[in-house]
Amino acid sequence: MAFGLFKKKQTEKSEIPSVKAGHLNVTVKEVVNETADAISIYFEQPDSGTIQYKAGQFFTLIANINGKQERRAYSLCTSPFVDQYPAVTVKRVEGGLMSNHLGDNLKAGDVMEVLEPIGNFVTTFDSNNERHIVLFGGGSGITPLMSIAKSALSQEPKSMVSLIYANRDTDSIIFKSALEKLELDNSDRFKVIHVLGEAPSEWKGFTGFLTQEIIKQTLESLPQMASDQTEFFMCGPGPMMDIVEASLSNLNIPKAQVHKESFTSDAGKKKEKAAVSNEIIAREVTVIYDGEEFKYTVEPGETILEKGLEEDIDLPFSCQSGLCTACRGKCVSGKVKMDEDEGLSEAELNEGYVLPCVSHPLTEDVVIEIG
Ligand SMILES: Cc1cc2nc3c(=O)[nH]c(=O)nc-3n(C[C@H](O)[C@H](O)[C@H](O)COP(=O)(O)OP(=O)(O)OC[C@H]3O[C@@H](n4cnc5c(N)ncnc54)[C@H](O)[C@@H]3O)c2cc1C
Ligand code: FES
């Protein structure tokens, strides 16, 4: 079947092609329309067992589009503690390859190749925890936050969860009724504060962009817990997250309590700049992956991952924009320049970890060990 989605035979499960380590073939159980431009894709659990994931992690969906294999990351919106079937929610991006391909073509019974869930936008749940989890979401950024909210409410009976959720208008609110139900079922522990760009006349909530003033007012209105018992998670468009980060910084919230997941980066633009800078020239690199050593020359204007894939080396990757860490490796010799390092923590950077999908060799002796 076209598009890299191959139909599972009704009677012969063994006919689904087997996949390599870290990859799974999953059958689409159901496609649910969430809003006019967002669908949730529920997957059957595979015959081999239950898919393991942590709230806040993402799947990488793989599909063949226009003759080319494409991969994109999609956060799981379900909770591993609550939901029987894992699901992702995909919002259409104007002109976007994968989001429109999935929205136009995917249906129940199709089989997709995915990479096993990974990601660091996670927290450890403990029934003894007594904390306030404050979530800031914008548009499709609700997906990992939904998973974290459901998981926290089910696993931590003494914790509270608040969600500040910015959207264009009421029709674009993903999970509107699921959130209302979650609020009803946990009325003393879960609160949703909507911020709408364009609100109907009867709207009593916040209108316009999420501002520092709205964030300050909202945080003051929420039940107060000791500041070190409050943790913040944000996921949404870059400008929204910049405002949230600035607000939390102005309120002297320690960075260790603030967690961020980005769906987009400007690594592409930075790559173009790097291509014309004097420091980036064609250099040979050594990549050690899966016990094998590969040597190849990376030209200005391409990244270490891109050139590796071009050389037919089966390197791991997902977002290709320095956000998801699927391609992470350790630079054990030489220096690289990264166009984007948001996916890596300070500790990882200090230990020499790099993201080959956004890296260019800066010295002649670059050796990167992956996996
Ligand atoms: C860790 C992670 C988790 C993610 N989780 C989700 C999720 O749960 N749900 C979801 O819908 N998306 C999610 N994304 C974004 C997703 O991976 C794709 O980037 C997105 O669906 C666009 O892919 P596309 O192929 O349709 O667009 P592309 O063909 O890749 O891009 C087309 C154009 O749109 C721009 N663009 C790409 N993504 C966005 C965006 N999100 N908003 C606005 N413009 C964009 C690109 O810069 C490009 O100019 C996640 C990304 C990451 C890194
Ligand atoms: S592939 Fe996502 S960070 Fe490199």
Short mmCIF file of C-alpha atoms and ligand atoms in Angstrom, two decimals:
data_model
loop_
_atom_site.label_atom_id
_atom_site.label_comp_id
_atom_site.label_asym_id
_atom_site.label_seq_id
_atom_site.Cartn_x
_atom_site.Cartn_y
_atom_site.Cartn_z
CA MET A 1 0.00 0.00 0.00
CA ALA A 2 1.18 3.53 -0.72
CA PHE A 3 2.71 5.99 1.72
CA GLY A 4 4.61 3.40 3.71
CA LEU A 5 1.47 2.40 5.58
CA PHE A 6 0.89 -1.22 4.80
CA LYS A 7 -2.42 -2.84 5.48
CA LYS A 8 -2.39 -5.59 8.03
CA LYS A 9 -3.88 -8.83 6.71
CA GLN A 10 -6.94 -9.73 8.73
CA THR A 11 -5.95 -13.36 9.35
CA GLU A 12 -2.19 -13.59 8.92
CA LYS A 13 -0.40 -11.41 11.44
CA SER A 14 2.95 -12.89 10.41
CA GLU A 15 2.66 -11.11 7.04
CA ILE A 16 3.51 -7.78 8.61
CA PRO A 17 7.16 -7.20 7.70
CA SER A 18 9.45 -7.50 10.71
CA VAL A 19 11.45 -4.41 11.70
CA LYS A 20 14.86 -3.72 13.15
CA ALA A 21 15.77 -3.07 16.80
CA GLY A 22 14.12 0.04 18.22
CA HIS A 23 11.48 0.02 15.47
CA LEU A 24 7.94 -1.28 15.88
CA ASN A 25 5.14 -2.04 13.45
CA VAL A 26 1.94 -0.79 15.03
CA THR A 27 -1.61 -1.17 13.78
CA VAL A 28 -3.86 1.87 13.83
CA LYS A 29 -6.82 1.07 16.06
CA GLU A 30 -8.76 4.27 15.55
CA VAL A 31 -8.37 7.77 14.12
CA VAL A 32 -10.34 10.36 16.09
CA ASN A 33 -11.06 13.89 14.88
CA GLU A 34 -10.19 16.18 17.80
CA THR A 35 -10.68 19.53 16.03
CA ALA A 36 -11.01 20.61 12.39
CA ASP A 37 -7.24 20.25 11.96
CA ALA A 38 -6.13 17.73 14.58
CA ILE A 39 -6.52 13.96 14.78
CA SER A 40 -5.64 11.48 17.48
CA ILE A 41 -4.20 8.18 16.28
CA TYR A 42 -4.75 5.26 18.64
CA PHE A 43 -2.53 2.22 18.16
CA GLU A 44 -3.25 -1.41 19.01
CA GLN A 45 -0.81 -2.96 21.46
CA PRO A 46 1.50 -5.28 19.47
CA ASP A 47 1.21 -9.05 19.79
CA SER A 48 4.64 -9.10 21.43
CA GLY A 49 3.43 -7.16 24.51
CA THR A 50 2.60 -3.69 25.79
CA ILE A 51 4.40 -0.65 24.41
CA GLN A 52 6.46 0.84 27.24
CA TYR A 53 6.60 4.62 27.55
CA LYS A 54 6.74 7.40 30.10
CA ALA A 55 4.26 10.26 30.25
CA GLY A 56 5.74 13.12 28.19
CA GLN A 57 7.68 10.91 25.73
CA PHE A 58 7.16 10.75 21.99
CA PHE A 59 6.88 8.25 19.17
CA THR A 60 8.69 8.80 15.88
CA LEU A 61 6.30 8.05 13.02
CA ILE A 62 7.85 6.85 9.77
CA ALA A 63 6.07 7.10 6.41
CA ASN A 64 6.99 7.06 2.78
CA ILE A 65 5.83 10.34 1.25
CA ASN A 66 6.45 11.23 -2.40
CA GLY A 67 8.95 8.37 -2.63
CA LYS A 68 11.01 9.49 0.35
CA GLN A 69 11.03 8.08 3.86
CA GLU A 70 10.03 10.79 6.32
CA ARG A 71 10.19 10.73 10.12
CA ARG A 72 8.50 13.06 12.57
CA ALA A 73 8.20 13.04 16.35
CA TYR A 74 4.73 13.00 17.98
CA SER A 75 4.23 13.11 21.73
CA LEU A 76 2.02 10.50 23.29
CA CYS A 77 -1.14 12.15 24.61
CA THR A 78 -2.22 9.06 26.54
CA SER A 79 -1.08 7.96 29.99
CA PRO A 80 0.75 4.65 30.46
CA PHE A 81 -1.09 4.35 33.81
CA VAL A 82 -4.61 5.09 32.58
CA ASP A 83 -5.02 4.31 28.91
CA GLN A 84 -5.13 0.84 27.41
CA TYR A 85 -3.95 2.00 23.98
CA PRO A 86 -1.19 4.51 23.23
CA ALA A 87 -2.11 7.50 21.05
CA VAL A 88 -0.56 10.55 19.48
CA THR A 89 -2.36 13.70 18.35
CA VAL A 90 -1.27 15.33 15.11
CA LYS A 91 -2.21 18.88 14.20
CA ARG A 92 -1.99 19.86 10.55
CA VAL A 93 0.77 22.33 9.72
CA GLU A 94 0.19 24.44 6.61
CA GLY A 95 2.14 22.81 3.78
CA GLY A 96 3.49 20.21 6.19
CA LEU A 97 4.37 16.84 4.69
CA MET A 98 3.71 14.38 7.49
CA SER A 99 0.87 16.09 9.37
CA ASN A 100 -1.22 16.46 6.19
CA HIS A 101 -0.27 13.03 4.91
CA LEU A 102 -1.52 11.46 8.15
CA GLY A 103 -4.64 13.64 8.28
CA ASP A 104 -5.54 12.82 4.67
CA ASN A 105 -4.69 9.13 4.50
CA LEU A 106 -4.48 7.29 7.80
CA LYS A 107 -7.28 4.97 8.83
CA ALA A 108 -8.01 2.11 11.23
CA GLY A 109 -6.27 -1.10 10.20
CA ASP A 110 -3.25 0.58 8.61
CA VAL A 111 0.12 -0.48 9.95
CA MET A 112 2.81 2.09 10.60
CA GLU A 113 6.46 1.79 11.38
CA VAL A 114 7.39 3.80 14.46
CA LEU A 115 10.47 4.22 16.64
CA GLU A 116 10.00 3.15 20.24
CA PRO A 117 9.06 6.05 22.54
CA ILE A 118 11.89 8.19 23.90
CA GLY A 119 12.23 11.67 25.39
CA ASN A 120 13.35 13.55 28.49
CA PHE A 121 10.23 15.67 29.07
CA VAL A 122 9.27 13.38 31.93
CA THR A 123 8.86 13.31 35.69
CA THR A 124 8.92 10.47 38.21
CA PHE A 125 5.53 9.79 39.75
CA ASP A 126 5.30 8.69 43.37
CA SER A 127 2.14 8.23 45.42
CA ASN A 128 3.89 9.98 48.36
CA ASN A 129 4.51 13.14 46.35
CA GLU A 130 2.59 16.19 47.49
CA ARG A 131 3.33 18.73 44.76
CA HIS A 132 1.77 21.20 42.39
CA ILE A 133 2.37 20.44 38.73
CA VAL A 134 1.76 23.57 36.67
CA LEU A 135 1.43 22.99 32.93
CA PHE A 136 1.61 25.67 30.23
CA GLY A 137 0.34 24.52 26.84
CA GLY A 138 -0.26 26.17 23.48
CA GLY A 139 -2.10 24.48 20.57
CA SER A 140 -0.74 21.00 19.82
CA GLY A 141 1.69 21.43 22.73
CA ILE A 142 -1.11 20.03 24.90
CA THR A 143 -0.23 16.46 23.89
CA PRO A 144 2.62 15.60 26.31
CA LEU A 145 0.96 17.77 28.99
CA MET A 146 -2.25 15.73 28.74
CA SER A 147 -0.24 12.58 29.35
CA ILE A 148 1.53 14.14 32.34
CA ALA A 149 -1.74 15.53 33.79
CA LYS A 150 -3.58 12.21 33.55
CA SER A 151 -0.61 10.32 34.97
CA ALA A 152 -0.11 12.71 37.90
CA LEU A 153 -3.80 12.69 38.82
CA SER A 154 -3.89 8.90 38.77
CA GLN A 155 -0.53 8.24 40.49
CA GLU A 156 -0.22 11.07 43.01
CA PRO A 157 -3.41 11.43 45.09
CA LYS A 158 -1.90 14.26 47.19
CA SER A 159 -0.66 16.34 44.24
CA MET A 160 -2.47 19.08 42.33
CA VAL A 161 -2.31 19.84 38.62
CA SER A 162 -3.07 23.18 36.94
CA LEU A 163 -3.11 23.72 33.19
CA ILE A 164 -2.84 27.13 31.54
CA TYR A 165 -3.83 26.44 27.94
CA ALA A 166 -3.59 29.00 25.12
CA ASN A 167 -5.49 28.56 21.87
CA ARG A 168 -6.68 30.58 18.90
CA ASP A 169 -10.39 30.13 19.69
CA THR A 170 -12.78 27.65 21.33
CA ASP A 171 -12.98 25.44 18.23
CA SER A 172 -9.22 24.91 18.20
CA ILE A 173 -9.02 23.60 21.77
CA ILE A 174 -7.72 20.03 21.49
CA PHE A 175 -9.15 17.66 24.17
CA LYS A 176 -11.76 20.27 25.21
CA SER A 177 -14.31 17.76 26.52
CA ALA A 178 -11.70 15.32 27.87
CA LEU A 179 -10.25 18.19 29.92
CA GLU A 180 -13.71 19.18 31.18
CA LYS A 181 -14.30 15.60 32.31
CA LEU A 182 -10.89 15.37 33.96
CA GLU A 183 -11.66 18.60 35.81
CA LEU A 184 -15.06 17.28 36.95
CA ASP A 185 -13.58 13.97 38.11
CA ASN A 186 -10.77 15.74 40.01
CA SER A 187 -12.50 18.97 41.00
CA ASP A 188 -10.29 19.59 44.06
CA ARG A 189 -7.01 18.74 42.30
CA PHE A 190 -7.19 19.79 38.66
CA LYS A 191 -7.88 23.21 37.21
CA VAL A 192 -7.77 24.37 33.59
CA ILE A 193 -7.35 28.05 32.76
CA HIS A 194 -8.00 28.78 29.10
CA VAL A 195 -6.51 31.74 27.26
CA LEU A 196 -8.17 32.42 23.90
CA GLY A 197 -6.82 34.59 21.09
CA GLU A 198 -10.35 35.28 19.86
CA ALA A 199 -13.10 34.68 22.40
CA PRO A 200 -16.88 34.53 21.99
CA SER A 201 -18.87 37.45 23.51
CA GLU A 202 -19.99 35.40 26.54
CA TRP A 203 -16.37 34.36 27.36
CA LYS A 204 -15.35 35.18 30.92
CA GLY A 205 -11.78 33.92 30.78
CA PHE A 206 -8.56 35.48 29.52
CA THR A 207 -8.46 36.83 25.96
CA GLY A 208 -5.54 37.69 23.68
CA PHE A 209 -1.98 36.40 23.85
CA LEU A 210 -0.63 34.75 26.96
CA THR A 211 1.23 37.59 28.67
CA GLN A 212 3.50 37.87 31.69
CA GLU A 213 0.64 39.69 33.47
CA ILE A 214 -1.81 36.84 32.80
CA ILE A 215 0.77 34.31 34.00
CA LYS A 216 1.43 36.29 37.19
CA GLN A 217 -2.30 36.74 37.93
CA THR A 218 -2.99 33.08 37.22
CA LEU A 219 -0.19 31.77 39.40
CA GLU A 220 -1.36 34.01 42.25
CA SER A 221 -4.92 32.70 41.90
CA LEU A 222 -3.92 29.02 42.04
CA PRO A 223 -3.70 27.07 45.30
CA GLN A 224 -0.30 27.84 46.82
CA MET A 225 2.21 25.19 47.81
CA ALA A 226 5.77 25.61 49.05
CA SER A 227 7.70 26.95 46.05
CA ASP A 228 10.08 23.99 46.01
CA GLN A 229 7.05 21.68 45.73
CA THR A 230 5.93 23.27 42.48
CA GLU A 231 7.10 22.02 39.10
CA PHE A 232 6.47 23.67 35.75
CA PHE A 233 6.14 21.99 32.35
CA MET A 234 5.65 23.92 29.12
CA CYS A 235 5.06 22.96 25.53
CA GLY A 236 3.79 25.23 22.78
CA PRO A 237 4.90 27.70 20.11
CA GLY A 238 8.32 29.30 20.67
CA PRO A 239 7.05 32.85 21.44
CA MET A 240 4.60 31.49 24.02
CA MET A 241 7.31 29.49 25.75
CA ASP A 242 9.65 32.52 25.75
CA ILE A 243 6.99 34.47 27.66
CA VAL A 244 6.44 31.64 30.15
CA GLU A 245 10.19 31.21 30.69
CA ALA A 246 10.68 34.95 31.21
CA SER A 247 7.75 35.08 33.68
CA LEU A 248 9.04 32.16 35.72
CA SER A 249 12.52 33.62 35.72
CA ASN A 250 11.15 36.99 36.94
CA LEU A 251 9.41 35.09 39.73
CA ASN A 252 12.80 33.57 40.68
CA ILE A 253 11.68 30.01 39.97
CA PRO A 254 14.83 27.84 39.85
CA LYS A 255 15.53 26.46 36.37
CA ALA A 256 15.64 22.92 37.78
CA GLN A 257 11.88 23.16 38.40
CA VAL A 258 11.10 24.27 34.84
CA HIS A 259 10.79 21.68 32.05
CA LYS A 260 10.36 22.54 28.40
CA GLU A 261 9.51 20.59 25.22
CA SER A 262 9.85 22.29 21.83
CA PHE A 263 8.18 21.01 18.67
CA THR A 264 10.00 23.42 16.32
CA SER A 265 13.45 24.95 16.08
CA ASP A 266 15.25 27.40 13.83
CA ALA A 267 18.14 24.98 13.30
CA GLY A 268 17.45 25.11 9.53
CA LYS A 269 18.12 28.86 9.38
CA LYS A 270 21.23 28.49 11.55
CA LYS A 271 22.48 25.73 9.24
CA GLU A 272 22.26 28.12 6.28
CA LYS A 273 24.29 30.68 8.24
CA ALA A 274 26.85 28.07 9.24
CA ALA A 275 27.27 27.10 5.58
CA VAL A 276 28.64 30.53 4.72
CA SER A 277 30.74 31.04 7.86
CA ASN A 278 34.51 30.72 7.58
CA GLU A 279 34.89 28.27 10.45
CA ILE A 280 32.85 25.53 8.74
CA ILE A 281 34.77 23.85 5.93
CA ALA A 282 34.72 20.33 4.48
CA ARG A 283 36.21 17.98 7.07
CA GLU A 284 36.34 14.26 7.59
CA VAL A 285 34.58 12.80 10.62
CA THR A 286 34.57 9.36 12.21
CA VAL A 287 31.25 8.02 13.48
CA ILE A 288 31.19 4.86 15.57
CA TYR A 289 27.75 3.24 15.60
CA ASP A 290 26.56 -0.27 16.36
CA GLY A 291 30.14 -1.54 16.70
CA GLU A 292 31.14 -0.22 13.26
CA GLU A 293 33.38 2.70 12.36
CA PHE A 294 32.44 5.00 9.47
CA LYS A 295 34.60 7.76 7.99
CA TYR A 296 33.19 10.39 5.65
CA THR A 297 33.64 14.03 4.69
CA VAL A 298 31.00 16.55 5.73
CA GLU A 299 30.68 19.55 3.41
CA PRO A 300 29.63 23.02 4.61
CA GLY A 301 25.82 23.23 4.36
CA GLU A 302 25.26 19.68 5.54
CA THR A 303 25.22 18.12 8.97
CA ILE A 304 27.07 15.07 10.25
CA LEU A 305 23.78 13.11 10.34
CA GLU A 306 22.67 14.20 6.84
CA LYS A 307 25.96 13.14 5.28
CA GLY A 308 25.92 9.84 7.21
CA LEU A 309 22.42 9.05 5.90
CA GLU A 310 23.49 10.02 2.40
CA GLU A 311 26.33 7.51 2.78
CA ASP A 312 23.66 4.89 3.54
CA ILE A 313 24.66 4.52 7.17
CA ASP A 314 21.60 3.56 9.19
CA LEU A 315 22.07 6.19 11.92
CA PRO A 316 19.28 6.82 14.45
CA PHE A 317 17.27 10.05 14.13
CA SER A 318 13.83 11.57 14.43
CA CYS A 319 13.23 15.36 14.38
CA GLN A 320 16.43 16.36 12.51
CA SER A 321 16.25 19.74 14.18
CA GLY A 322 18.17 19.32 17.44
CA LEU A 323 15.15 18.91 19.69
CA CYS A 324 14.43 15.26 20.35
CA THR A 325 17.91 13.72 21.06
CA ALA A 326 17.14 10.55 19.03
CA CYS A 327 20.47 11.02 17.21
CA ARG A 328 22.51 11.81 20.34
CA GLY A 329 26.16 10.76 20.41
CA LYS A 330 29.29 11.56 22.40
CA CYS A 331 32.05 13.59 20.80
CA VAL A 332 35.08 11.70 22.11
CA SER A 333 37.63 13.62 20.02
CA GLY A 334 37.71 17.01 18.31
CA LYS A 335 35.05 19.74 18.32
CA VAL A 336 31.74 20.25 16.55
CA LYS A 337 29.49 23.28 16.12
CA MET A 338 25.83 22.66 16.86
CA ASP A 339 23.19 24.86 15.20
CA GLU A 340 20.82 24.02 18.07
CA ASP A 341 21.42 22.32 21.42
CA GLU A 342 18.07 22.76 23.13
CA GLY A 343 17.50 19.01 23.39
CA LEU A 344 20.57 18.50 25.57
CA SER A 345 20.85 19.29 29.27
CA GLU A 346 23.79 21.25 30.63
CA ALA A 347 25.18 18.05 32.17
CA GLU A 348 25.00 16.27 28.79
CA LEU A 349 26.74 19.18 27.06
CA ASN A 350 29.47 19.16 29.71
CA GLU A 351 29.94 15.42 29.22
CA GLY A 352 30.52 15.96 25.50
CA TYR A 353 27.20 14.79 24.09
CA VAL A 354 26.28 16.24 20.70
CA LEU A 355 23.37 16.04 18.27
CA PRO A 356 24.72 14.97 14.86
CA CYS A 357 21.53 16.19 13.11
CA VAL A 358 22.58 19.80 13.78
CA SER A 359 26.37 19.36 14.05
CA HIS A 360 29.23 20.42 11.79
CA PRO A 361 32.87 19.40 12.35
CA LEU A 362 35.06 22.27 13.60
CA THR A 363 38.30 20.31 13.74
CA GLU A 364 39.98 17.61 11.66
CA ASP A 365 39.85 14.94 14.38
CA VAL A 366 36.12 14.63 15.17
CA VAL A 367 35.07 11.20 16.45
CA ILE A 368 31.47 10.64 17.56
CA GLU A 369 30.28 7.52 19.33
CA ILE A 370 26.55 6.86 18.99
CA GLY A 371 24.57 4.45 21.16
C1 LIG B 1 9.70 16.02 20.48
C2 LIG B 1 8.62 16.46 19.51
C3 LIG B 1 7.30 16.14 19.76
C4 LIG B 1 6.30 16.56 18.88
N1 LIG B 1 4.99 16.26 19.17
C5 LIG B 1 4.01 16.68 18.35
C6 LIG B 1 2.65 16.41 18.66
O1 LIG B 1 2.33 15.78 19.67
N2 LIG B 1 1.69 16.85 17.80
C7 LIG B 1 2.01 17.57 16.66
O2 LIG B 1 1.08 17.93 15.91
N3 LIG B 1 3.30 17.85 16.37
C8 LIG B 1 4.29 17.41 17.17
N4 LIG B 1 5.60 17.68 16.85
C9 LIG B 1 5.90 18.36 15.56
C10 LIG B 1 6.00 17.28 14.47
O3 LIG B 1 7.13 16.44 14.70
C11 LIG B 1 6.17 17.88 13.08
O4 LIG B 1 7.25 18.78 13.10
C12 LIG B 1 4.93 18.59 12.60
O5 LIG B 1 3.82 17.70 12.52
C13 LIG B 1 5.16 19.19 11.19
O6 LIG B 1 5.55 18.15 10.35
P1 LIG B 1 5.16 18.21 8.81
O7 LIG B 1 5.89 17.10 8.14
O8 LIG B 1 3.69 18.25 8.65
O9 LIG B 1 5.73 19.60 8.37
P2 LIG B 1 7.10 19.84 7.58
O10 LIG B 1 6.93 19.41 6.18
O11 LIG B 1 8.22 19.23 8.37
O12 LIG B 1 7.23 21.41 7.73
C14 LIG B 1 6.52 22.32 6.91
C15 LIG B 1 6.73 23.73 7.43
O13 LIG B 1 6.07 23.93 8.67
C16 LIG B 1 6.96 24.38 9.70
N5 LIG B 1 6.58 23.65 10.94
C17 LIG B 1 6.98 22.42 11.30
N6 LIG B 1 6.40 22.07 12.46
C18 LIG B 1 5.60 23.09 12.83
C19 LIG B 1 4.72 23.30 13.93
N7 LIG B 1 4.55 22.38 14.90
N8 LIG B 1 4.07 24.49 13.96
C20 LIG B 1 4.22 25.42 13.00
N9 LIG B 1 5.05 25.26 11.93
C21 LIG B 1 5.72 24.13 11.85
C22 LIG B 1 8.33 23.95 9.20
O14 LIG B 1 9.34 24.83 9.71
C23 LIG B 1 8.19 24.06 7.71
O15 LIG B 1 8.39 25.39 7.29
C24 LIG B 1 6.62 17.29 17.71
C25 LIG B 1 7.98 17.61 17.46
C26 LIG B 1 8.96 17.21 18.34
C27 LIG B 1 10.39 17.57 18.06
S1 FES B 2 17.20 13.80 15.36
FE1 FES B 2 16.18 14.90 16.91
S2 FES B 2 17.84 15.87 17.96
FE2 FES B 2 18.79 14.93 16.28
#
